[in-house]
Each structure stands twice: as C-alpha cells, then as structure tokens.
CSV table of C-alpha atoms in Angstrom, one decimal:
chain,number,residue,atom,x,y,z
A,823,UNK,CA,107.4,97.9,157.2
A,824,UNK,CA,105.1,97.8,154.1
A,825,UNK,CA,106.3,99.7,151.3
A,826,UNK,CA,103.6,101.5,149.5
A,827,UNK,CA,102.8,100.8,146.3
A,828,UNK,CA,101.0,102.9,143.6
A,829,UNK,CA,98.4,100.2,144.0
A,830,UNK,CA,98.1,101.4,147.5
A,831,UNK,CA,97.4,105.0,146.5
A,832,UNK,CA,94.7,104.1,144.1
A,833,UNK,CA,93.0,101.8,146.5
A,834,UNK,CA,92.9,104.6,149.4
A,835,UNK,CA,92.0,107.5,146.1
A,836,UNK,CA,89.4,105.0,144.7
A,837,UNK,CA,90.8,105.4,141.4
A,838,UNK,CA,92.3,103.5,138.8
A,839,UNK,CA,96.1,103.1,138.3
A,840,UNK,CA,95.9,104.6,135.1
A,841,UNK,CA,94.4,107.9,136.9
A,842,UNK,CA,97.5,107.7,139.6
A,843,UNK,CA,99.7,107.4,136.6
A,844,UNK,CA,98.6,110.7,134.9
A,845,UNK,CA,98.8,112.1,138.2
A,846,UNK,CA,102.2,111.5,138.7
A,847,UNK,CA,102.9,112.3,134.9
A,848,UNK,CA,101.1,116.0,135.8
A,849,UNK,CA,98.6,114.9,132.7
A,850,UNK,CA,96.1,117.7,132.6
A,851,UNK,CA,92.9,114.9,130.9
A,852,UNK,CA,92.5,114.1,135.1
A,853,UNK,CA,89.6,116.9,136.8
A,854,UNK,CA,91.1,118.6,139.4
A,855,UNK,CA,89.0,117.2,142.3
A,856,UNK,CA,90.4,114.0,141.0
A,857,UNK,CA,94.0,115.1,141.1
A,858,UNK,CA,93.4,116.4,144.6
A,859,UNK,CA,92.1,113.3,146.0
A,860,UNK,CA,95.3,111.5,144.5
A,861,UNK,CA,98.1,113.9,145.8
A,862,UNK,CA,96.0,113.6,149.7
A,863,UNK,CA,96.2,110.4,149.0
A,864,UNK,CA,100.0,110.0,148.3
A,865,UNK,CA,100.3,112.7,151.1
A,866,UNK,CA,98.8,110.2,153.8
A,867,UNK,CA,100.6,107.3,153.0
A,868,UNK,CA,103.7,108.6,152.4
A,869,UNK,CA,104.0,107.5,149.0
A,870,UNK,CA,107.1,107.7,147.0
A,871,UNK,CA,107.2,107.8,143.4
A,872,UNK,CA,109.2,103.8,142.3
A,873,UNK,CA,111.2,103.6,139.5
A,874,UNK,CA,108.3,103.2,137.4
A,875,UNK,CA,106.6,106.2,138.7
A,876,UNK,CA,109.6,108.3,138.0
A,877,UNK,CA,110.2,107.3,134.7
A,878,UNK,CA,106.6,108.7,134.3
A,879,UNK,CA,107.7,112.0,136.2
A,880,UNK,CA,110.8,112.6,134.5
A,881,UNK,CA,109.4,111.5,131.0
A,882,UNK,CA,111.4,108.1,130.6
A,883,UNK,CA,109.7,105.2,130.2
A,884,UNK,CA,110.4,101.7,131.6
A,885,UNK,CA,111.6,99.0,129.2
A,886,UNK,CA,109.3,95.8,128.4
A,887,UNK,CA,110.7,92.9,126.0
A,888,UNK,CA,108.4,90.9,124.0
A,889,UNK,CA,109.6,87.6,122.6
A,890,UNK,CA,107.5,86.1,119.8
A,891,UNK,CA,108.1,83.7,117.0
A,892,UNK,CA,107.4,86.1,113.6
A,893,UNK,CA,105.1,83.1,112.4
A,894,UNK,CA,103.2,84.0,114.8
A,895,UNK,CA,102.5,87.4,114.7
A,896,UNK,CA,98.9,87.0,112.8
A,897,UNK,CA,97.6,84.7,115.4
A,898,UNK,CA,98.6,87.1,118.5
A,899,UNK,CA,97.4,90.3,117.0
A,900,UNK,CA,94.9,90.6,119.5
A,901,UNK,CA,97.1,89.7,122.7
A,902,UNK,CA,99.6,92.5,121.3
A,903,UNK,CA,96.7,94.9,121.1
A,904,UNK,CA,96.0,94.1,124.9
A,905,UNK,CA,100.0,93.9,125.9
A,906,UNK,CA,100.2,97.5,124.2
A,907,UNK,CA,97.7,99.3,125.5
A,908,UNK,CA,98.4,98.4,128.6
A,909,UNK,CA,101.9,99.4,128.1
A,910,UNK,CA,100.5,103.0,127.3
A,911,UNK,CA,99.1,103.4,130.5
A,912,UNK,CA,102.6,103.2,131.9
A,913,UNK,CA,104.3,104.8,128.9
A,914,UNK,CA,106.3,101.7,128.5
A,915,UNK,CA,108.9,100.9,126.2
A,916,UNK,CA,108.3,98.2,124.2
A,917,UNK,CA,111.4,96.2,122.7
A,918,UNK,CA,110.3,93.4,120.6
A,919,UNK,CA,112.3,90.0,119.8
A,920,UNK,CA,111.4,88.1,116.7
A,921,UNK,CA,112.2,84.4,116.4
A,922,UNK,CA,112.6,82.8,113.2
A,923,UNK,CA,113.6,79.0,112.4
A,924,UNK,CA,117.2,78.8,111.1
A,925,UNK,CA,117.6,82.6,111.6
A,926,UNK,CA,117.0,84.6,114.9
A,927,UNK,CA,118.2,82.1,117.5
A,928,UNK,CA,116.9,82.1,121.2
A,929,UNK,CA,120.2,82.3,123.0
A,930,UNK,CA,121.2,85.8,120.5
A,931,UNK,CA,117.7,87.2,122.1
A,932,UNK,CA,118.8,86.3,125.1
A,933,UNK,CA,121.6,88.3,125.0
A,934,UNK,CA,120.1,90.9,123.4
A,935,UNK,CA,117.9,91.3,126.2
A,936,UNK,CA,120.2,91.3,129.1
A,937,UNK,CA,122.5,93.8,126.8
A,938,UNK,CA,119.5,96.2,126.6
A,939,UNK,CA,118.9,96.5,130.1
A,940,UNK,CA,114.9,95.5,129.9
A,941,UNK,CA,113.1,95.6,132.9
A,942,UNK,CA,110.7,92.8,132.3
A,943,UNK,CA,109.8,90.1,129.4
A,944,UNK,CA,106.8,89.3,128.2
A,945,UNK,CA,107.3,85.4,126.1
A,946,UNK,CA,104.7,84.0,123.6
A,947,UNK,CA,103.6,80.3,124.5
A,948,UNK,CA,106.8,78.1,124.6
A,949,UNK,CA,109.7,80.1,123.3
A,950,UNK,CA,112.1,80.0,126.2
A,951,UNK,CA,113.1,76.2,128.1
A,952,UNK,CA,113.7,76.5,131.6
A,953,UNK,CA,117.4,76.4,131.5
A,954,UNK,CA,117.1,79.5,129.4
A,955,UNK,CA,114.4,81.2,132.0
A,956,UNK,CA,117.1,80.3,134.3
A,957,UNK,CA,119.6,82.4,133.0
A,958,UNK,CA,116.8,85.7,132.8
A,959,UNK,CA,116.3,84.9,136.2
A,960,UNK,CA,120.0,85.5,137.1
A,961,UNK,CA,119.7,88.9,136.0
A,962,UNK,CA,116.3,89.7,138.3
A,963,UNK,CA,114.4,90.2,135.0
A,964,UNK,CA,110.5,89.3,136.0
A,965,UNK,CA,109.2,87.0,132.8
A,966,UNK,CA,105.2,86.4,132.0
A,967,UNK,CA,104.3,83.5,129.7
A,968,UNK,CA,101.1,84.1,128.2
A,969,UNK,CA,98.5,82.1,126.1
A,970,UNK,CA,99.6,78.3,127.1
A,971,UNK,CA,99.9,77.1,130.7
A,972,UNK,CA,103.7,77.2,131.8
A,973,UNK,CA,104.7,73.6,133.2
A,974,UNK,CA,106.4,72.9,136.6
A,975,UNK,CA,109.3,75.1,137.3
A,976,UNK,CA,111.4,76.0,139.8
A,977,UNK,CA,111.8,79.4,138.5
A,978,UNK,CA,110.2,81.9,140.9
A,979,UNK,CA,110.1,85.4,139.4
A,980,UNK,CA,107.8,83.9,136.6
A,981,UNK,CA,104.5,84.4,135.6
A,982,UNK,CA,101.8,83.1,133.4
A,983,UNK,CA,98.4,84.2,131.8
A,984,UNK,CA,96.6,81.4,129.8
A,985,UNK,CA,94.0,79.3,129.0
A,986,UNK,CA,93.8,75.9,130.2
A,987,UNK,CA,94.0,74.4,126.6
A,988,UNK,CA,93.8,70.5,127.8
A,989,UNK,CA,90.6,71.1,130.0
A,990,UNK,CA,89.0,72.3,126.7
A,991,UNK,CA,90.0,69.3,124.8
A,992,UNK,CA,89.4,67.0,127.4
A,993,UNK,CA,85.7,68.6,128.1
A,994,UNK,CA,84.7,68.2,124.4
A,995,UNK,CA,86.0,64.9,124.0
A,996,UNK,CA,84.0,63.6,127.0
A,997,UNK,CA,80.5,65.7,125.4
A,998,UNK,CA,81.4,63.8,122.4
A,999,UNK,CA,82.0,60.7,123.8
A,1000,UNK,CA,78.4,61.5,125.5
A,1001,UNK,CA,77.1,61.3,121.7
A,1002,UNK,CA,78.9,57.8,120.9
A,1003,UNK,CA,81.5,60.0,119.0
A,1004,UNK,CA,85.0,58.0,119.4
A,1005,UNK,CA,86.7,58.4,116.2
A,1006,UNK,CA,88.5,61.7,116.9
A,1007,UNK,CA,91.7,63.0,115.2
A,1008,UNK,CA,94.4,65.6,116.1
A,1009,UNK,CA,95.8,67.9,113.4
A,1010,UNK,CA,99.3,68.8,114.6
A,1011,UNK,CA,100.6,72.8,114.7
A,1012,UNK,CA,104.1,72.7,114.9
A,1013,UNK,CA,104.2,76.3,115.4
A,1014,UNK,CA,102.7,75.6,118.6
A,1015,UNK,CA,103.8,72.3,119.9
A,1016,UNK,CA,103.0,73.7,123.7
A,1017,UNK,CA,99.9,74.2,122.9
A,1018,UNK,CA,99.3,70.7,121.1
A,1019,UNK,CA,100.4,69.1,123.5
A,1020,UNK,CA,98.3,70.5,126.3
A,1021,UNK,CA,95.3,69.4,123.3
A,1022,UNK,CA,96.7,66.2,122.8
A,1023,UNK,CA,97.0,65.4,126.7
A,1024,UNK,CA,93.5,66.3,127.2
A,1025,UNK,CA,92.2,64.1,124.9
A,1026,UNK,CA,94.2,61.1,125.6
A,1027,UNK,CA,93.1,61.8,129.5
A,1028,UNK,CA,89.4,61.5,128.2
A,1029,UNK,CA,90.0,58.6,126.2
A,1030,UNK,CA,92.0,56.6,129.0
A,1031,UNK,CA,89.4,57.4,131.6
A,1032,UNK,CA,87.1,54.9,129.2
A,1033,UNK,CA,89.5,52.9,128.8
A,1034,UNK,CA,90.3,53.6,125.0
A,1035,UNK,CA,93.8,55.1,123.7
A,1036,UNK,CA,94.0,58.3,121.5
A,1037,UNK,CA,96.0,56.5,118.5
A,1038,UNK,CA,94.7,59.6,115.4
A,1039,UNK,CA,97.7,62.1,116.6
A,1040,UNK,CA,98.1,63.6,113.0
A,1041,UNK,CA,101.7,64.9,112.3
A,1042,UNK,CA,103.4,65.2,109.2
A,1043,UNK,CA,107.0,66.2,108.0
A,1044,UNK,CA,108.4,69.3,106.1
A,1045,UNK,CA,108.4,67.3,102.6
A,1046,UNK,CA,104.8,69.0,102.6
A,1047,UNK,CA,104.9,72.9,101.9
A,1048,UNK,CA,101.3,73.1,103.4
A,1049,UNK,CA,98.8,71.8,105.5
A,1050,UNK,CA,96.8,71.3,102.7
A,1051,UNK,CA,99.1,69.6,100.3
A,1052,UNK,CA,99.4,67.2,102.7
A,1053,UNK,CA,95.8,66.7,104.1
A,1054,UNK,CA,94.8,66.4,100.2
A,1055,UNK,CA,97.6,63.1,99.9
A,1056,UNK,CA,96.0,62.1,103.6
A,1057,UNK,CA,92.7,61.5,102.3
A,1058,UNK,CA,93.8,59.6,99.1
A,1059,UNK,CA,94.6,56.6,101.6
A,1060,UNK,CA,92.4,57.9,105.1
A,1061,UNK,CA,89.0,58.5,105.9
A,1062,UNK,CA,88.7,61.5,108.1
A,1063,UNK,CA,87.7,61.1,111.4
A,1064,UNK,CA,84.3,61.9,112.5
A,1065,UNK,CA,85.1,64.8,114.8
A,1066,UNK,CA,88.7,66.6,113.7
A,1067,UNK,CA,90.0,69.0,116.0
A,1068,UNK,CA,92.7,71.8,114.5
A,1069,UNK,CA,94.4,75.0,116.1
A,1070,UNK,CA,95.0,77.6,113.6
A,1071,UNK,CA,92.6,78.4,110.8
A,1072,UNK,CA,95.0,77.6,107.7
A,1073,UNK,CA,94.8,74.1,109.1
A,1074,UNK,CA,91.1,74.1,109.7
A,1075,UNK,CA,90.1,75.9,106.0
A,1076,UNK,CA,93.2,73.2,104.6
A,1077,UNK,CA,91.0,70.3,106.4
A,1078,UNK,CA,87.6,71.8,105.2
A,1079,UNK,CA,88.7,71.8,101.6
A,1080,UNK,CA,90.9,68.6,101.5
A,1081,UNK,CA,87.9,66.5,103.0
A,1082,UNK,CA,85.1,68.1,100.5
A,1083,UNK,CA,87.6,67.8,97.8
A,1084,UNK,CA,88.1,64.1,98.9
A,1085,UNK,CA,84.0,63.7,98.0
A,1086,UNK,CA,83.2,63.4,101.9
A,1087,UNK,CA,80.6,66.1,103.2
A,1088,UNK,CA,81.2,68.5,106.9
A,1089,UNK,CA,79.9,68.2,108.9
A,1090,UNK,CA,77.7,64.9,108.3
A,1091,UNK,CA,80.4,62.8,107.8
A,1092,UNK,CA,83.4,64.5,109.5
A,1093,UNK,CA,83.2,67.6,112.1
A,1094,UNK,CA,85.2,69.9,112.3
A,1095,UNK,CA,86.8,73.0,115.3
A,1096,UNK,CA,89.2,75.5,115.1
A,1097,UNK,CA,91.1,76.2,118.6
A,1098,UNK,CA,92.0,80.2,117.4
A,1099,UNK,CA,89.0,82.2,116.2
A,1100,UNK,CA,89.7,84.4,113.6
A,1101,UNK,CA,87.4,86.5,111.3
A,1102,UNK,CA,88.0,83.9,108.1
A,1103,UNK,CA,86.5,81.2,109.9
A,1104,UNK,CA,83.7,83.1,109.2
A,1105,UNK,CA,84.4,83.3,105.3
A,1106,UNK,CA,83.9,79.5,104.6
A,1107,UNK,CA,80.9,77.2,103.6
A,1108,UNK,CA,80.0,76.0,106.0
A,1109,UNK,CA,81.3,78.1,108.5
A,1110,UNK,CA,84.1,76.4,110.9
A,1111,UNK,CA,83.3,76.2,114.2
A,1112,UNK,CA,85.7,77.6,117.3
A,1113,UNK,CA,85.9,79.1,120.1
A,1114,UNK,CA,86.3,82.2,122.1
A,1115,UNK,CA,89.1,82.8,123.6
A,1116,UNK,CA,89.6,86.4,125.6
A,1117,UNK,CA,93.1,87.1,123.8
A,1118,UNK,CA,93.0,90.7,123.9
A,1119,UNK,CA,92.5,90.3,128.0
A,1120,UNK,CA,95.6,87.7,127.8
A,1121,UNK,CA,97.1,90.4,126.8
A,1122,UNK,CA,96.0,93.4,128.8
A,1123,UNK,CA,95.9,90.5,132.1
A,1124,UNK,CA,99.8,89.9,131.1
A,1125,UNK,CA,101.1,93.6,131.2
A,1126,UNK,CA,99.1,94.3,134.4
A,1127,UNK,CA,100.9,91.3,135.9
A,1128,UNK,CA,104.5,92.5,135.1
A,1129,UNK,CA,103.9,95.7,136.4
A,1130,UNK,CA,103.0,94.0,139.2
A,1131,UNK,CA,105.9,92.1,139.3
A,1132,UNK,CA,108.2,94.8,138.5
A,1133,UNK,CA,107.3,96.9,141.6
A,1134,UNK,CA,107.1,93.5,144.0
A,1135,UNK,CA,103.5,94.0,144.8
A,1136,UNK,CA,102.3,92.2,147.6
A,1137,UNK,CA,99.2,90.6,146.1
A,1138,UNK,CA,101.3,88.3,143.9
A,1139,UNK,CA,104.2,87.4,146.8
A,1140,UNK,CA,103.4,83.4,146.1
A,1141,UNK,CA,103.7,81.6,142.9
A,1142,UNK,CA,100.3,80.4,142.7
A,1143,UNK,CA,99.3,84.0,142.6
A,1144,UNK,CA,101.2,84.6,139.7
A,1145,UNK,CA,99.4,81.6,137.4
A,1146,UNK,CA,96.1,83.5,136.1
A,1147,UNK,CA,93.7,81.5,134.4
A,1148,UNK,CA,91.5,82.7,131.6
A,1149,UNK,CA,88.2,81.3,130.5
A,1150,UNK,CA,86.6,80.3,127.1
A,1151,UNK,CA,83.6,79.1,125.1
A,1152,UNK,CA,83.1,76.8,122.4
A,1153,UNK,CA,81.3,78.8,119.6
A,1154,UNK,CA,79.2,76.3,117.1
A,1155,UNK,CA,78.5,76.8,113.8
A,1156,UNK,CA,78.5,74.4,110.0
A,1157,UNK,CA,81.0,72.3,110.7
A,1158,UNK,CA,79.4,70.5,114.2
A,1159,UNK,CA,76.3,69.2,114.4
C-alpha cells in the first residue's frame, strides 16, 4: 500500500507544500478556506504527519548538513540563498561543514556528521570520493551533489543538481571552431578541479571530433601566490590564445589585466569568458563575458530534492530521477567578438 506523502495532500488540496507545511505547523498567514481544504484533504487520504511534518507540529526541526570548501563560499552565495530558503519552508536545521586545505579534514566532517545525527547532506561540487559517500550511505543519510555532474556511482541514495559544464564547453568550442577559431586555452581552478575537468573534457571531445588534440591545458604550481602573478610571468614567454576560457572571476580579471599589461588588446587579439557570473565582471574595461547559470535554483532545486529523498517519495524511486539537470546561457559582452 502506498504511503501518503505530504506531496500527496498538496496535489489533492491544489496547493503548494509550503502551504501544507504551515498547515501542519497551525501558521495563522494561510486563509481559512485554505486551511479547510488542506485538513479535508489530509482527512480523505488518511494522511499522517512523517517525521518531517512532526518536527513542524511539535516545533523541532529536521537537521540538514551542508559540506563546502570555505574558499568557496563567495562563489556559492547564491546556491546557499536557494538551499536556505528552501530550508525555511521546512524549518530545517541547517549544520554547516567547512573544508579548508591543511586544516578541516573530510574524514573529521565525516564524523561530525554521523555524530550529529543529520538527516540529510547537502555536498558542494566534488568534496566527498565515493568510498567516503559510501560510508554516509551506511548510515541511510540521503546526499545531493549540486553545481557539477556527479560521475558513475554505485551509490544509490544519492542525488545531484547541476549543470552540464562539458556540454557548454564542448558547444562553444564547436561555434568557435565554426569561425576558424582553433587556438583555445584552459585556465586551470584548482578549487574546482570537478568542474575543470568536466570543461577540459568538453573541449578535448570537440577538438578530437576534428581530428585536432587540446594541448593549451593551463595549470600552474603553488610557487605563484595568484593567478595573476603567474599569468603576468606567462606572457613574458606565451602569446595568449585567441579565445581563453576561465572559471572564476579572479582568474578572468587576472587574465584581462596580465594580457593588456603584456601590450596585447581583448578582445581583438585574445577573447576572453568567465564560467561563474558575478557582478565584478561587470566592473572591468571591457566587460568580461559569461554566462548564466540558474545558481540560486541549484540551490532551491537541491533542497526540494532532499526533502524528497528524506520522506522516500515515489517520484524519484530510480536513480535517473534523482540526476536533475539545469540549463544556461552564454552572456556576451567586451571580451568576445
């Protein structure tokens, strides 16, 4: 026999399930003839409040772990602000995990995590491996991944909310390619090293559909302090490509400067995109090109999932149901032609 759902009683109330919520919570913002329709409707189908619903009734709240490296934190602020007010809705209890290199180590959030008793985990990009998924997975702790697609696992109670970063790189390679554009480079992010290499694959899939190999992966060690300090040495010895493609805007500003600095001119004689859009983008001359990418709905689209997950909804029974796909737009501005 089915077990019903909340879902089920806003579907049958034709409300929201933030309206069943306040319901249930006896919030007095829903009209009356509202609340009416929702109590008939958890009358007829026999609806009984889940432990999610009666931490709402009893004024507890169920516990959410978010897992984040703290380097991060100014590039996400948008996917938190989607994360958290979803988590409202549901008067969730956020816990949040900070990772730091050489500091807060994965396996001590781990534990901290399974110590706390969370109900669910919500991980930035690429911050657990599978073994260590594994072990969350032990303890029946449902897991999103949000903002990069999660590779092949055997992990089932696992979901993921992304954009599909190497169909973007690999579709503007190929509309460059279109324009006789070949000499492309790759500025590497090692804060996000899922993410590049979703980017890198991309492009090397473009390029080795024409029969060419992607050979301008740029990478560089930690002797350099910056981005810039190394782009600046860079172009002492390197032209820059003619089309550049960076992730964050620290690298994309760093590349802007270092090639204008280097006497060559953006975007005649090198283009440049930003993968994140941010509002300094906006601030340079020329303005840096980007994209749009619906973070505060990664977000939102990630906490919705986990409550699904967390009360074993029906709709997302298979994994495939689990992997939700966001879409994007490339934004031009002064650094493309």
């Amino acid at each position: 026999m089915k077990r019903i759902t909340i879902y089920d009683v806003a579907k049958e109330a034709d409300v929201s399930l933030a309206t069943v919520s306040r319901v249930i919570n006896d919030s007095n913002v829903v009209r009356e003839d509202t609340k009416q329709r929702v109590q008939e409707a958890i009358e007829k189908l026999g609806y009984k409040p889940n432990a999610i619903a009666q931490g709402l009734a009893l004024s507890k709240t169920t516990t959410v772990s978010i897992v984040m490296s703290e380097k991060l934190f100014a590039y996400n602020g948008k996917i938190l602000n989607g994360l958290m007010d979803v988590a409202k809705i549901y008067n969730y209890n956020i816990m949040f995990h900070t990772t730091s290199k050489g500091i807060s180590k994965m396996q001590d959030v781990i534990e901290s995590i399974i110590k706390s008793h969370v109900d669910g985990v919500i991980l930035f990009n690429d911050n657990f491996s599978e073994d260590e998924m594994e072990v969350l997975q032990e303890y029946q702790i449902p897991m999103v991944v949000v903002g990069s697609q999660l590779a092949e696992t055997g992990i089932d109670n696992v979901g993921n909310v992304y954009v599909n970063f190497e169909q973007m790189a690999y579709q503007m390679v190929n509309e460059l390619f279109e324009k006789g554009i070949t000499d492309i480079s790759l500025v590497e992010d090692k804060l996000n090293l899922s993410m590049m290499a979703q980017l890198r694959s991309g492009i090397e899939k473009a390029f080795a559909e024409k029969g060419m190999e992607f050979k301008k992966y740029i990478s560089y060690d930690d002797t350099y302090k910056s981005s810039y300090n190394f782009l600046t040495d860079y172009f002492k010895s390197h032209k820059p490509s003619q089309f550049v493609f960076t992730f964050r805007d620290s690298q994309a500003i760093a590349l802007l400067n270092a090639c204008q600095e280097a006497g060559y001119k953006i975007p005649d004689d090198c283009q440049v995109v930003c993968v994140l859009n941010n509002k300094y983008l906006s601030m340079t001359r020329p303005n840096i090109s980007t994209f749009n990418i619906p973070e505060y709905d990664m977000g939102a689209v990630s906490m919705r999932l986990l409550t699904k997950m967390l009360v074993d909804d029906d709709s997302i029974k298979d994994k495939d149901s689990k992997q939700i796909e966001l879409g994007y737009s490339f934004i031009p501005k002064g650094t493309t032609k």
